[in-house]
XYZ file of C-alpha atoms in Angstrom:
720
model
C -12.398 26.744 4.738
C -10.709 23.553 5.973
C -9.981 23.532 9.711
C -6.458 22.272 9.009
C -5.703 25.560 7.237
C -5.263 27.066 10.713
C -2.375 24.630 11.237
C -0.695 24.842 7.838
C -1.476 28.417 6.772
C -2.102 30.393 9.984
C -2.217 34.181 9.972
C -0.827 34.210 13.516
C 1.079 31.780 15.725
C 1.683 31.658 19.490
C 4.502 29.589 21.002
C 3.369 28.454 24.458
C 6.534 27.610 26.333
C 8.834 29.876 24.338
C 12.238 30.086 26.021
C 15.094 32.563 26.208
C 17.651 29.734 26.428
C 19.201 28.637 23.102
C 19.181 24.873 22.742
C 15.819 24.433 24.438
C 12.974 23.372 22.177
C 10.866 26.378 23.198
C 13.627 28.760 22.114
C 14.700 26.978 18.946
C 11.182 26.507 17.648
C 10.432 30.200 18.160
C 13.733 31.119 16.501
C 13.091 28.790 13.555
C 9.760 30.467 12.809
C 11.257 33.920 13.234
C 14.361 33.282 11.126
C 12.414 31.370 8.490
C 10.660 34.550 7.420
C 7.156 33.638 8.581
C 4.690 35.970 6.843
C 2.195 36.118 9.724
C 2.380 37.435 13.280
C 4.375 35.530 15.893
C 3.728 35.682 19.671
C 6.026 34.124 22.303
C 4.182 33.095 25.485
C 6.071 32.662 28.766
C 4.995 34.160 32.131
C 8.637 34.441 33.294
C 10.118 36.336 30.330
C 9.705 39.925 29.175
C 10.900 39.270 25.613
C 12.454 36.544 23.479
C 14.798 37.431 20.605
C 13.707 41.066 20.966
C 10.051 40.116 20.573
C 7.642 41.058 23.352
C 6.576 38.044 25.410
C 3.102 37.494 26.899
C 2.406 35.707 30.190
C -0.546 33.788 28.747
C -2.208 33.297 25.401
C -5.218 34.997 26.991
C -3.087 38.163 27.159
C -2.306 38.231 23.429
C -4.120 41.305 22.038
C -5.635 39.547 19.006
C -7.151 36.208 18.141
C -4.490 33.600 17.300
C -4.954 30.927 14.626
C -2.348 28.386 15.766
C -0.968 27.609 19.218
C 2.196 25.523 19.440
C 2.634 23.943 22.864
C 6.167 23.224 24.090
C 5.412 22.404 27.734
C 5.467 19.336 30.022
C 2.186 17.357 30.047
C 0.812 18.899 33.279
C 1.435 22.448 32.062
C 0.308 21.551 28.541
C -3.130 20.654 29.864
C -3.596 24.159 31.265
C -2.144 25.738 28.106
C -4.599 23.859 25.896
C -7.507 24.967 28.079
C -6.433 28.619 27.869
C -5.838 28.319 24.123
C -9.349 27.003 23.549
C -10.818 29.772 25.698
C -8.854 32.342 23.675
C -10.534 31.179 20.471
C -7.631 29.236 18.990
C -8.337 27.415 15.703
C -5.511 24.866 15.633
C -3.021 23.217 17.999
C 0.352 21.522 17.623
C 1.780 19.835 20.724
C 5.426 18.922 20.237
C 5.995 17.907 23.892
C 6.539 14.246 24.794
C 5.416 12.398 27.926
C 1.909 11.433 26.853
C 0.516 8.160 25.529
C 3.937 6.859 24.511
C 5.000 6.638 28.191
C 1.746 5.101 29.437
C 0.093 5.690 32.819
C -0.984 9.268 33.479
C 0.380 10.282 30.085
C -2.386 8.300 28.401
C -5.056 9.965 30.527
C -3.721 13.474 29.866
C -3.577 12.855 26.130
C -7.161 11.587 26.146
C -8.274 14.626 28.167
C -6.619 17.028 25.722
C -8.080 15.155 22.762
C -11.580 15.369 24.252
C -11.194 19.090 24.974
C -10.147 19.783 21.383
C -12.911 17.626 19.938
C -15.601 19.394 21.976
C -14.239 22.808 20.926
C -13.874 21.853 17.256
C -10.130 22.520 17.368
C -7.827 20.280 15.298
C -4.701 18.947 16.999
C -1.418 17.621 15.602
C 0.657 15.563 18.056
C 1.572 15.354 20.837
C 5.140 13.998 20.739
C 5.910 15.312 17.259
C 8.507 17.377 15.426
C 5.964 19.978 14.289
C 4.787 21.202 10.885
C 6.489 23.093 8.077
C 5.004 25.083 5.193
C 7.856 26.601 3.134
C 5.576 28.053 0.438
C 6.206 31.816 -0.145
C 2.752 32.867 1.106
C 3.409 31.295 4.537
C 7.108 30.411 5.073
C 6.499 28.738 8.432
C 9.019 26.388 10.016
C 7.009 25.428 13.101
C 9.368 22.644 14.108
C 12.516 22.174 16.113
C 14.477 21.365 12.953
C 16.722 24.290 12.076
C 16.489 23.511 8.363
C 13.776 25.192 6.291
C 13.349 23.063 3.170
C 13.123 24.434 -0.341
C 9.690 24.883 -1.860
C 8.330 22.178 -4.115
C 5.158 20.307 -5.012
C 5.688 17.284 -2.735
C 4.312 16.812 0.797
C 5.808 14.512 3.412
C 3.939 12.913 6.345
C 5.800 10.952 9.009
C 5.058 9.161 12.270
C 8.716 9.464 13.248
C 10.028 12.880 14.264
C 13.638 11.674 14.260
C 13.255 10.471 10.684
C 11.900 13.885 9.711
C 15.136 15.653 10.614
C 17.162 13.112 8.639
C 14.847 13.433 5.638
C 15.127 17.231 5.687
C 18.918 16.956 5.649
C 18.805 14.350 2.894
C 16.405 16.457 0.830
C 18.677 19.497 1.090
C 21.565 17.467 -0.330
C 19.413 16.473 -3.311
C 17.910 19.949 -3.903
C 14.508 18.495 -3.081
C 11.596 20.809 -2.258
C 8.357 20.401 -0.293
C 5.001 22.100 -0.068
C 4.110 20.660 3.372
C 6.127 18.677 5.916
C 4.290 17.094 8.856
C 5.269 14.994 11.856
C 2.060 13.431 13.228
C 3.410 12.048 16.525
C 0.874 10.213 18.688
C -2.078 11.083 16.423
C -4.338 12.104 19.318
C -6.530 13.827 16.726
C -5.137 14.425 13.240
C -3.935 11.195 11.611
C -2.720 10.074 8.187
C -6.170 9.892 6.653
C -6.998 13.455 7.742
C -3.759 14.656 6.186
C -4.222 12.686 2.966
C -7.663 14.256 2.498
C -6.230 17.722 3.136
C -3.161 17.334 0.913
C -5.223 15.861 -1.924
C -7.096 19.171 -2.076
C -3.970 21.277 -1.561
C -3.157 23.093 -4.847
C 0.547 23.132 -3.913
C 0.794 19.344 -3.464
C 1.156 17.027 -6.463
C 2.673 13.995 -4.722
C 2.391 12.723 -1.131
C 5.192 10.819 0.617
C 4.524 8.894 3.830
C 6.458 7.096 6.518
C 4.132 5.007 8.679
C 4.492 2.608 11.568
C 0.843 1.670 12.103
C -2.652 2.601 10.967
C -5.750 2.839 13.141
C -8.356 2.647 10.401
C -8.905 -0.264 8.048
C -11.799 -0.354 5.582
C -12.410 3.392 5.920
C -8.793 4.133 5.043
C -8.935 1.931 1.939
C -12.227 3.374 0.721
C -11.233 7.023 1.100
C -7.651 6.727 -0.111
C -8.861 4.859 -3.193
C -10.789 7.991 -4.185
C -7.670 10.106 -3.621
C -5.469 7.990 -5.890
C -8.164 7.480 -8.552
C -10.694 9.525 -10.465
C -10.242 12.552 -12.691
C -7.743 14.247 -10.344
C -5.646 11.535 -8.700
C -2.824 12.263 -6.271
C -0.006 9.692 -6.156
C 0.924 8.421 -2.687
C 4.298 6.774 -2.036
C 4.816 5.095 1.342
C 7.427 3.418 3.500
C 6.006 1.097 6.143
C 8.457 0.090 8.866
C 8.706 -3.430 10.229
C 8.501 -5.390 6.962
C 10.890 -8.081 8.210
C 10.009 -8.174 11.895
C 6.258 -8.784 11.660
C 5.639 -12.492 11.558
C 2.496 -14.520 11.158
C 0.659 -15.634 14.269
C 0.365 -19.226 15.364
C -2.812 -20.464 13.747
C -4.809 -23.543 12.907
C -5.299 -22.524 9.284
C -2.877 -22.071 6.398
C -4.237 -18.560 6.008
C -3.432 -17.722 9.618
C 0.079 -19.159 9.399
C 0.919 -17.381 6.140
C -0.688 -14.035 6.952
C 0.926 -11.446 9.192
C 0.787 -7.728 9.815
C 2.771 -7.091 6.652
C 0.234 -9.002 4.566
C -2.400 -6.649 5.962
C -0.448 -3.533 5.023
C 0.506 -4.871 1.604
C -3.190 -5.494 1.010
C -4.125 -1.985 2.136
C -1.587 -0.446 -0.218
C -2.668 -2.615 -3.152
C -6.363 -1.946 -2.586
C -6.115 1.820 -2.305
C -3.411 2.501 -4.893
C -0.532 3.441 -2.568
C 2.866 2.561 -4.015
C 5.053 0.949 -1.368
C 8.803 1.627 -1.419
C 11.552 0.032 0.625
C 14.110 2.802 1.216
C 14.399 6.567 1.605
C 16.451 6.585 -1.603
C 13.598 4.955 -3.493
C 11.091 7.322 -1.931
C 12.912 10.345 -3.357
C 13.747 8.645 -6.654
C 10.103 7.814 -7.285
C 8.877 11.188 -6.040
C 11.035 12.943 -8.638
C 9.391 10.948 -11.402
C 5.856 11.485 -10.083
C 6.284 15.209 -9.479
C 7.254 15.824 -13.094
C 4.430 17.404 -15.115
C 4.023 18.961 -18.529
C 1.800 21.761 -19.772
C -1.049 20.520 -21.928
C -2.560 22.284 -24.928
C -5.226 23.639 -22.562
C -2.556 25.295 -20.458
C -2.955 22.844 -17.566
C -0.223 20.754 -16.002
C -0.655 17.028 -16.546
C 1.381 14.265 -14.927
C 3.530 12.239 -17.286
C 2.761 8.544 -16.896
C 3.387 5.797 -19.441
C 0.483 4.340 -21.352
C 2.172 0.936 -21.262
C 5.356 -0.821 -20.241
C 7.380 -0.471 -23.478
C 10.596 1.443 -22.793
C 13.224 2.848 -25.143
C 16.786 3.285 -23.861
C 19.216 5.811 -25.356
C 22.801 5.578 -24.087
C 26.377 6.504 -25.013
C 27.818 3.411 -23.305
C 26.934 -0.262 -23.732
C 27.430 -1.427 -20.110
C 25.012 1.021 -18.454
C 22.506 0.283 -21.212
C 22.636 -3.401 -20.322
C 22.194 -2.585 -16.613
C 19.145 -0.497 -17.444
C 17.797 -3.288 -19.636
C 18.157 -5.856 -16.844
C 16.437 -3.638 -14.273
C 13.742 -2.697 -16.782
C 12.840 -6.339 -17.328
C 12.769 -7.076 -13.587
C 10.288 -4.253 -12.894
C 7.516 -5.466 -15.158
C 8.721 -3.403 -18.136
C 10.032 -4.512 -21.513
C 12.196 -3.093 -24.252
C 10.109 -1.562 -27.028
C 10.377 -2.928 -30.574
C 11.015 -0.041 -32.973
C 9.054 0.449 -36.154
C 10.985 0.485 -39.445
C 10.440 4.239 -39.752
C 12.069 4.797 -36.355
C 15.116 2.732 -37.310
C 15.394 4.668 -40.571
C 15.351 7.966 -38.666
C 18.063 6.682 -36.323
C 20.257 5.615 -39.240
C 19.830 9.047 -40.797
C 21.399 10.836 -37.819
C 23.655 8.307 -36.064
C 27.044 6.961 -37.215
C 27.216 3.497 -38.731
C 28.895 2.123 -35.584
C 25.853 3.022 -33.511
C 23.208 0.529 -32.403
C 19.858 1.200 -34.072
C 17.866 -1.324 -32.057
C 16.798 -1.027 -28.431
C 18.843 -0.038 -26.424
C 20.098 2.652 -28.811
C 23.853 3.237 -28.389
C 24.770 6.662 -29.777
C 28.487 5.912 -29.102
C 30.774 7.558 -26.556
C 31.725 10.552 -28.705
C 28.082 11.662 -29.034
C 27.362 15.372 -28.872
C 24.053 16.871 -27.777
C 22.595 16.843 -31.305
C 23.064 13.082 -31.598
C 21.199 12.556 -28.307
C 18.473 14.922 -29.468
C 17.886 13.141 -32.792
C 17.949 9.685 -31.200
C 15.554 10.610 -28.380
C 13.210 12.380 -30.791
C 13.064 9.335 -33.057
C 12.308 6.792 -30.329
C 9.882 8.926 -28.326
C 7.808 9.518 -31.488
C 7.484 5.758 -32.078
C 3.872 4.648 -31.355
C 5.258 1.451 -29.840
C 7.252 3.331 -27.198
C 5.630 4.370 -23.903
C 8.583 6.266 -22.454
C 12.358 6.594 -22.548
C 15.422 6.276 -20.325
C 18.389 8.432 -21.373
C 21.827 7.460 -20.041
C 24.916 9.667 -20.191
C 28.423 8.751 -19.067
C 30.901 11.650 -19.082
C 33.405 11.510 -21.963
C 36.019 14.129 -22.809
C 34.012 15.220 -25.836
C 30.631 15.284 -24.028
C 28.980 18.638 -23.388
C 26.852 17.641 -20.418
C 24.940 20.904 -20.137
C 23.989 21.003 -23.821
C 22.913 17.354 -23.691
C 20.637 18.116 -20.744
C 19.118 20.973 -22.717
C 18.532 18.662 -25.700
C 16.758 16.127 -23.482
C 14.505 18.823 -22.053
C 13.720 20.112 -25.551
C 12.359 16.713 -26.650
C 10.796 15.744 -23.314
C 8.938 19.051 -23.010
C 6.808 18.463 -26.088
C 6.109 14.764 -25.481
C 3.311 13.412 -23.262
C 5.505 10.368 -22.555
C 7.831 10.281 -19.540
C 11.543 10.738 -20.189
C 13.837 9.827 -17.286
C 17.585 10.439 -17.348
C 20.642 8.966 -15.684
C 23.739 11.159 -15.709
C 26.338 8.833 -14.235
C 28.949 10.388 -12.004
C 29.146 13.369 -9.672
C 31.540 16.186 -10.569
C 31.784 15.791 -14.343
C 28.023 15.653 -14.863
C 27.005 18.161 -12.175
C 26.206 21.002 -14.585
C 23.715 18.849 -16.509
C 22.219 17.352 -13.363
C 21.639 20.749 -11.764
C 20.110 22.105 -14.960
C 17.692 19.173 -15.260
C 16.743 19.465 -11.586
C 16.198 23.206 -11.866
C 13.864 22.657 -14.786
C 11.972 19.959 -12.840
C 13.093 16.981 -14.941
C 13.905 13.721 -13.112
C 17.578 12.687 -13.270
C 19.331 9.831 -11.458
C 22.900 8.838 -10.634
C 22.513 5.289 -11.912
C 20.417 3.748 -14.701
C 18.924 1.115 -12.389
C 17.435 3.897 -10.233
C 15.839 5.461 -13.302
C 14.487 2.090 -14.445
C 12.961 1.371 -11.012
C 11.323 4.811 -10.983
C 9.883 4.132 -14.444
C 8.520 0.826 -13.116
C 6.750 2.718 -10.326
C 5.237 5.097 -12.889
C 3.949 2.134 -14.868
C 2.435 0.557 -11.750
C 0.669 3.839 -11.016
C -0.553 3.997 -14.626
C -1.982 0.491 -14.291
C -3.830 1.596 -11.159
C -5.328 4.804 -12.582
C -6.295 3.112 -15.875
C -7.538 -0.147 -14.389
C -10.698 -1.683 -15.801
C -13.740 -1.343 -13.559
C -15.799 -4.492 -13.963
C -19.547 -4.784 -13.355
C -20.145 -6.154 -9.865
C -21.764 -9.479 -9.038
C -25.097 -9.598 -7.256
C -25.733 -12.443 -4.825
C -28.504 -13.526 -2.484
C -27.071 -15.385 0.525
C -28.866 -17.361 3.216
C -27.269 -15.409 6.055
C -29.937 -16.392 8.596
C -29.357 -20.135 8.204
C -25.559 -19.772 8.271
C -25.683 -17.613 11.398
C -27.960 -20.163 13.076
C -25.547 -23.029 12.415
C -22.658 -21.062 13.898
C -24.672 -19.889 16.904
C -25.664 -23.499 17.657
C -22.021 -24.602 17.596
C -20.892 -21.755 19.843
C -23.681 -22.580 22.298
C -22.123 -26.031 22.649
C -18.745 -24.442 23.341
C -17.259 -25.427 19.973
C -14.455 -23.288 18.545
C -14.038 -25.504 15.501
C -16.863 -25.858 12.994
C -17.193 -29.494 11.998
C -16.922 -30.220 8.311
C -20.588 -31.108 7.912
C -21.643 -27.821 9.484
C -18.872 -26.003 7.643
C -20.077 -27.282 4.289
C -23.615 -26.200 5.127
C -22.417 -22.683 5.949
C -20.459 -22.527 2.689
C -23.503 -23.771 0.804
C -25.472 -20.816 2.214
C -23.020 -18.535 0.418
C -23.148 -20.176 -2.980
C -20.214 -22.598 -2.702
C -20.603 -25.881 -4.555
C -20.160 -28.646 -1.973
C -20.058 -32.424 -2.340
C -22.618 -34.895 -1.012
C -21.334 -35.707 2.490
C -22.684 -37.814 5.384
C -21.359 -38.947 8.764
C -20.871 -42.658 9.438
C -20.354 -44.162 12.888
C -19.668 -47.733 11.767
C -18.009 -49.503 8.796
C -21.345 -50.879 7.645
C -23.047 -47.494 7.753
C -20.136 -45.994 5.835
C -20.513 -48.618 3.092
C -24.263 -47.959 2.839
C -23.695 -44.186 2.526
C -21.069 -44.751 -0.158
C -23.460 -46.928 -2.149
C -26.113 -44.226 -1.902
C -23.995 -41.237 -2.976
C -22.031 -43.215 -5.569
C -18.410 -44.323 -5.946
C -15.637 -43.271 -5.833
C -15.712 -41.677 -2.372
C -13.400 -39.940 0.076
C -13.401 -40.668 3.817
C -12.219 -38.301 6.595
C -11.943 -38.576 10.369
C -14.264 -36.381 12.453
C -12.878 -35.254 15.804
C -12.914 -31.869 17.552
C -9.327 -32.535 18.646
C -7.998 -33.389 15.167
C -8.024 -30.401 12.852
C -5.295 -31.410 10.410
C -6.795 -34.726 9.315
C -4.038 -35.815 6.925
C -1.404 -35.497 9.654
C -3.363 -38.059 11.680
C -3.736 -40.516 8.795
C -7.396 -39.595 8.847
C -8.060 -39.292 5.111
C -8.580 -41.952 2.422
C -9.391 -41.110 -1.200
C -10.549 -42.914 -4.326
C -12.429 -45.730 -2.588
C -14.216 -47.788 -5.236
C -16.443 -50.297 -3.400
C -18.068 -51.193 -0.103
C -15.268 -53.478 1.077
C -12.652 -50.744 0.565
C -14.878 -48.334 2.485
C -15.187 -50.717 5.476
C -11.439 -51.306 5.575
C -10.770 -47.564 5.271
C -13.118 -46.847 8.184
C -11.188 -49.152 10.495
C -7.824 -47.821 9.313
C -8.830 -44.176 9.772
C -10.191 -44.691 13.294
C -7.126 -46.693 14.304
C -4.682 -44.071 12.916
C -6.546 -41.232 14.588
C -6.431 -43.037 17.937
C -2.688 -43.568 17.637
C -2.193 -39.919 16.646
C -4.108 -38.582 19.646
C -5.264 -41.192 22.193
C -7.341 -38.534 23.971
C -9.213 -37.491 20.849
C -12.986 -37.873 20.832
C -13.848 -39.741 17.608
C -17.296 -38.629 16.427
C -17.230 -40.775 13.309
C -15.994 -40.747 9.722
C -17.264 -38.564 6.908
C -18.112 -40.260 3.656
C -17.966 -37.801 0.778
C -18.516 -38.008 -2.942
C -15.141 -37.701 -4.645
C -14.871 -34.442 -6.555
C -14.251 -34.336 -10.292
C -10.728 -33.339 -11.287
C -9.669 -29.709 -11.318
C -6.930 -27.268 -10.447
C -6.257 -27.209 -6.714
C -6.422 -23.725 -5.197
C -6.785 -22.484 -1.643
C -9.068 -19.707 -0.455
C -9.093 -18.600 3.135
C -9.492 -15.827 5.651
C -8.038 -14.635 8.932
C -9.522 -11.894 11.096
C -7.418 -8.993 12.410
C -8.251 -6.356 15.039
C -9.013 -2.933 13.514
C -8.662 -4.160 9.934
C -11.151 -7.045 9.921
C -11.077 -10.111 7.645
C -7.956 -10.684 5.548
C -8.766 -12.890 2.552
C -6.250 -15.219 0.907
C -6.043 -16.877 -2.515
C -3.337 -19.113 -3.952
C -2.338 -22.456 -5.354
C -3.746 -25.160 -3.091
C -3.047 -28.683 -1.957
C 0.623 -29.248 -1.108
C 1.601 -26.231 -3.223
C 0.477 -23.780 -0.559
C 3.018 -25.193 1.885
C 5.746 -25.685 -0.724
C 5.601 -22.414 -2.672
C 3.464 -20.134 -0.463
C 2.239 -18.567 -3.712
C -0.645 -16.595 -2.221
C -2.161 -13.109 -2.332
C -4.131 -11.216 0.297
C -6.847 -8.545 0.374
C -8.911 -7.021 3.157
C -12.683 -7.472 3.019
C -14.872 -6.142 1.628
C -13.792 -6.844 -1.922
C -15.693 -6.663 -5.198
C -15.073 -8.267 -8.540
C -12.132 -6.008 -9.414
C -10.182 -6.909 -6.279
C -11.095 -10.582 -6.660
C -9.668 -10.610 -10.183
C -6.551 -8.784 -8.998
C -5.995 -11.367 -6.252
C -6.288 -14.252 -8.669
C -4.080 -12.765 -11.383
C -1.350 -11.663 -8.959
C -0.211 -15.135 -7.935
C 2.944 -16.329 -9.680
C 1.236 -19.543 -10.769
C -1.593 -17.810 -12.642
C -0.496 -19.415 -15.925
C -1.430 -22.810 -14.503
C -5.040 -21.608 -14.367
C -4.963 -19.967 -17.797
C -4.385 -23.040 -19.928
C -0.645 -23.655 -19.543
C 0.822 -25.834 -22.329
C -2.501 -26.546 -23.947
C -4.406 -27.487 -20.797
C -8.001 -26.201 -20.626
C -8.474 -22.835 -18.932
C -9.930 -22.916 -15.425
C -13.281 -21.305 -14.655
C -11.881 -17.860 -13.782
C -15.261 -16.165 -13.416
C -16.312 -18.769 -10.875
C -13.124 -18.039 -8.927
C -13.948 -14.330 -8.913
C -17.450 -15.073 -7.627
C -16.009 -17.386 -4.986
C -13.749 -14.673 -3.583
C -16.573 -12.111 -3.461
C -18.865 -14.627 -1.724
C -16.099 -15.379 0.766
C -15.793 -11.662 1.488
C -19.559 -11.392 2.019
C -19.541 -14.369 4.354
C -16.734 -13.026 6.563
C -18.465 -9.642 6.864
C -21.843 -11.231 7.645
C -20.481 -13.756 10.160
C -18.017 -12.067 12.547
C -17.759 -15.277 14.588
C -15.594 -16.858 11.855
C -12.031 -16.215 13.021
C -10.040 -18.354 10.589
C -11.013 -20.294 7.507
C -9.395 -22.504 4.869
C -10.976 -24.114 1.842
C -8.147 -26.345 0.673
C -8.357 -27.567 -1.880
C -11.023 -25.822 -3.869
C -11.074 -27.754 -7.125
C -11.532 -25.391 -10.063
C -12.904 -27.089 -13.152
C -12.671 -26.033 -16.785
C -14.245 -22.814 -17.970
C -18.001 -22.780 -17.395
C -17.993 -25.823 -15.075
C -17.499 -24.066 -11.736
C -15.517 -25.135 -8.694
C -16.037 -27.662 -5.906
C -15.120 -27.506 -2.217
C -13.065 -30.620 -1.444
C -12.167 -29.758 2.155
C -12.804 -26.909 4.582
C -11.585 -25.839 7.999
C -13.423 -23.107 9.936
C -12.387 -21.777 13.348
C -14.869 -19.818 15.478
C -14.614 -17.123 18.115
C -17.487 -15.705 20.148
C -18.111 -11.979 19.629
C -20.291 -9.424 21.353
C -23.476 -8.154 19.645
C -21.548 -5.242 18.139
C -19.334 -7.699 16.274
C -16.099 -6.877 18.113
């Protein structure tokens, strides 16, 4: 038995702090459970009251005559501490603390919350809250509204988890307006014990939950969250998770010395988490419910089991009785990674057999405004049977001759027998209400506008891509971690926070990166000798701890072809660097073999508290500043995530042989990203890193590091 069952399906509940005064949380929460038809036993606890709502009241939970599964604490922090102690001594199995005044206010509140958390942990008691709305289980076997929201939601197969109690009340009201049901509804509050990951594990195994909705403000677990949630959203029994994360626009990137640091921010971290563990991110409450309707829809298989309807591809058929809405749906379909399906000749012949000559027989199919239910039925049946169609959108606008209810029934008739998703848009409110209510009652997704239906279909397709993704064999590498760690330790011992390029290239070489022959020159003559030795053409770069962005200081010269050019470049570089920063310590000038031509990309990393290294990939050189066409993932990553990073940039076609150009070495890029991930995990002292550009050569010829920038930060032995 899961310990959280005591919170969500308790046989008995005690309200500690129950009140006789309507309007107080202690009274309203007790009344909500009582009026909601809770199937267990309910005990009000208040030493100053004889009874509450005609129910006998007990002075302490220790006085309750039987063992209680769940204690709900509605008391100020000081009194809550005593109540928790008595609850634990009484043998309680679960706790919900709705009271505020704990960690969120700081000071003593933090200490009291930590004390309560420790008490519960030692006793093996799970705790939701404090500072939360409560928990709701509307399923018939429980019917518990243990919250201070007066509204008991309808039953359904969707669970909702929120960090915001205020949002919970709004969502419950919104859900009631849309006839939306839940199986569990949880406000997590301060997360002193139970957090999102605990709830996701529990709800994944809950037979009443088919889809999980989340509103989150922050996460406290990084790699562990990704690893465990990936198993929830994948495998033979995946559970879809849809999430809203607040603060998308307010979270900016931090000031940083690297491109990665300047482009990455908290939102890049969360986007990476969602991508890596299969959570579908939505932007609005409307979208959350729209998508949930599509994901909750299931059909009965031949084995008698319910299976979720997801498209096998992105080819959509549209059936409509009006041209304008069909065009709107087409536009939104194309913008969500979908495309209009091309019908087979047999499908077109079937459409012509049943539709009038004025109809449109290509996609989108226009059955004309005077269409009755039978015309919709024949058209939908024809397109959904087409092997080149992965799902359908059905649009209805109310006409005087339209029987909305019969049309809804026709849609259900065809959709019920097909494994492909069928989403509907019945446009309007009053005139289409009978059809909308019938579809909703039968569990079929229906939307007010075609663009909403198209966006929901796009989310289904994204989920299908995730669950059916190819799992590639992983790379195996042998890195020289000891040598790399020694180089970094030596630099930190000298007080350096910036790894010089020579040392940086050596560290990269330890992790399999292909680096160019590079030596340090301290005079023009020495620079010319080095260039002769490594071979022309060469590149020259200033070396100074105070000058990180070399190009900005005029500290880079490329394509030098002979010794005289090298000597002149040396003098020019040193002079420009001195003008740029007169206080800069000039160590010398690097002379480096010029790399063969290739596509310029950037790879980098930036380290975040809690979450660890955030890796970046994108188009490099000046493109990274101009287009900011980059993707992010949290380490560790394997080959699958590396490939996803690379293929998710907008400029991927440039690497795939655009306009007849040779294809870049994509496998080498995948290996590069995995090696970068390994390096950041092995070497916690690396705080920021850019390799820009990394020159990617044609397929089979690898990639070469042309420039690198590595920032260091001392860490304790535990790697914090």
